[in-house]
Short mmCIF file of C-alpha atoms in Angstrom, two decimals:
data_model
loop_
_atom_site.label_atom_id
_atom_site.label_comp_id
_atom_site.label_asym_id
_atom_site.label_seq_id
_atom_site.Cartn_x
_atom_site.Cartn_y
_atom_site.Cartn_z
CA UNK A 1 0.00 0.00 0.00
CA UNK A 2 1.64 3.59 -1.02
CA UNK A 3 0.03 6.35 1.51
CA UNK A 4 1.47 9.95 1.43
CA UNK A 5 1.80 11.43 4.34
CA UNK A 6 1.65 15.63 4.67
CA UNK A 7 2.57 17.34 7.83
CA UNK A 8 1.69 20.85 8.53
CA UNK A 9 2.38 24.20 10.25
CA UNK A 10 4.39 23.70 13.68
CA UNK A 11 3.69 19.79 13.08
CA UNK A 12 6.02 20.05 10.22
CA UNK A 13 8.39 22.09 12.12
CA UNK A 14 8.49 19.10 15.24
CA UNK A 15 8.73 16.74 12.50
CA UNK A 16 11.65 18.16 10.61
CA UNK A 17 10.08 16.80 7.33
CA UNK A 18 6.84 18.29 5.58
CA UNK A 19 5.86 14.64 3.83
CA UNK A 20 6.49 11.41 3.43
CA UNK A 21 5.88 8.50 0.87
CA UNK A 22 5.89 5.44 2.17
CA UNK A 23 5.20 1.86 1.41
CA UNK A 24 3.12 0.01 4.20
CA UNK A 25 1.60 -3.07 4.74
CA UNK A 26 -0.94 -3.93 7.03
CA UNK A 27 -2.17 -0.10 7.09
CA UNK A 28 -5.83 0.13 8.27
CA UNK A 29 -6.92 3.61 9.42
CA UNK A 30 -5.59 6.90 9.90
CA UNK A 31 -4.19 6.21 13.48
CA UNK A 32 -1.95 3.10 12.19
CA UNK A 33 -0.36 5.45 9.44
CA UNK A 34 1.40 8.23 12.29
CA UNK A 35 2.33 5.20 13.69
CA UNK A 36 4.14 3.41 11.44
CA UNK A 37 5.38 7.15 9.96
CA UNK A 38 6.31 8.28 13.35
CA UNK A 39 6.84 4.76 15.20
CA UNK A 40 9.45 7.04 17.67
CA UNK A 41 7.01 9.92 18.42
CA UNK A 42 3.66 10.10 19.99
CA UNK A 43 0.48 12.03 18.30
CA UNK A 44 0.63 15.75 19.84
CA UNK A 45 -3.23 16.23 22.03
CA UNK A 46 -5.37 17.60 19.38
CA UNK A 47 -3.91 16.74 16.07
CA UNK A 48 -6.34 16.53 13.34
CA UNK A 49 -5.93 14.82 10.37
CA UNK A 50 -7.43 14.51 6.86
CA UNK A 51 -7.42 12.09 3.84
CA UNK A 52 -8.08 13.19 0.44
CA UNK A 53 -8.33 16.39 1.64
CA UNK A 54 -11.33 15.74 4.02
CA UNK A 55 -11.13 15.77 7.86
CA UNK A 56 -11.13 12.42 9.47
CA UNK A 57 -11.09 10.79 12.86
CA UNK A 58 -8.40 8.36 13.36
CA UNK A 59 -10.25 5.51 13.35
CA UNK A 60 -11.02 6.12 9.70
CA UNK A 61 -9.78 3.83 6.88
CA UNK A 62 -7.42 4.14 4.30
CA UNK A 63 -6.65 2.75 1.37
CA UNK A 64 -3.90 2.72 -1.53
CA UNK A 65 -3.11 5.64 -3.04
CA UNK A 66 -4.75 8.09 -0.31
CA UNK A 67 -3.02 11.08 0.96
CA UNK A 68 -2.64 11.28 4.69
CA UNK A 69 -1.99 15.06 6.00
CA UNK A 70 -1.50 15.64 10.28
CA UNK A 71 -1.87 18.97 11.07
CA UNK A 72 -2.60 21.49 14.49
CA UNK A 73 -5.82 22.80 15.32
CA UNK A 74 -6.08 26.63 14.20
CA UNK A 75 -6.27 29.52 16.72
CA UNK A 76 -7.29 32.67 16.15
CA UNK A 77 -8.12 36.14 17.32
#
């Protein structure tokens, strides 16, 4: 399964790396992609993510081809 990964704002600063591409197997939702992408670092509280462009809770699936982006909840005022 080929999953790209997309980290944003201070995520991608954390991260030192603003993507990934990566080949996984076993890959079933959103969760088990940061954690085979970031097997050394827990999820920051409040991350959101989105695939295909479309927010997602972690427990959603994935499937080949899908982009995977991990980004910080915006604050404004």
């Amino acid at each position: 399964m080929s999953i790209k990964v997309r980290y944003f704002a201070s995520l991608k600063e954390s991260l030192g790396r603003s993507e990934d591409d990566l080949e996984f197997k076993g890959i079933a939702t959103v969760s088990d992609v940061w954690r085979r992408a970031n097997a050394d670092k827990p999820a920051p509280d409040n991350l959101l993510a989105a695939v295909n462009m479309e927010y997602v809770d972690w427990n959603s699936a994935v499937k080949d081809g899908d982009e995977v982006a991990f980004f910080p909840p915006v604050t404004g005022g």
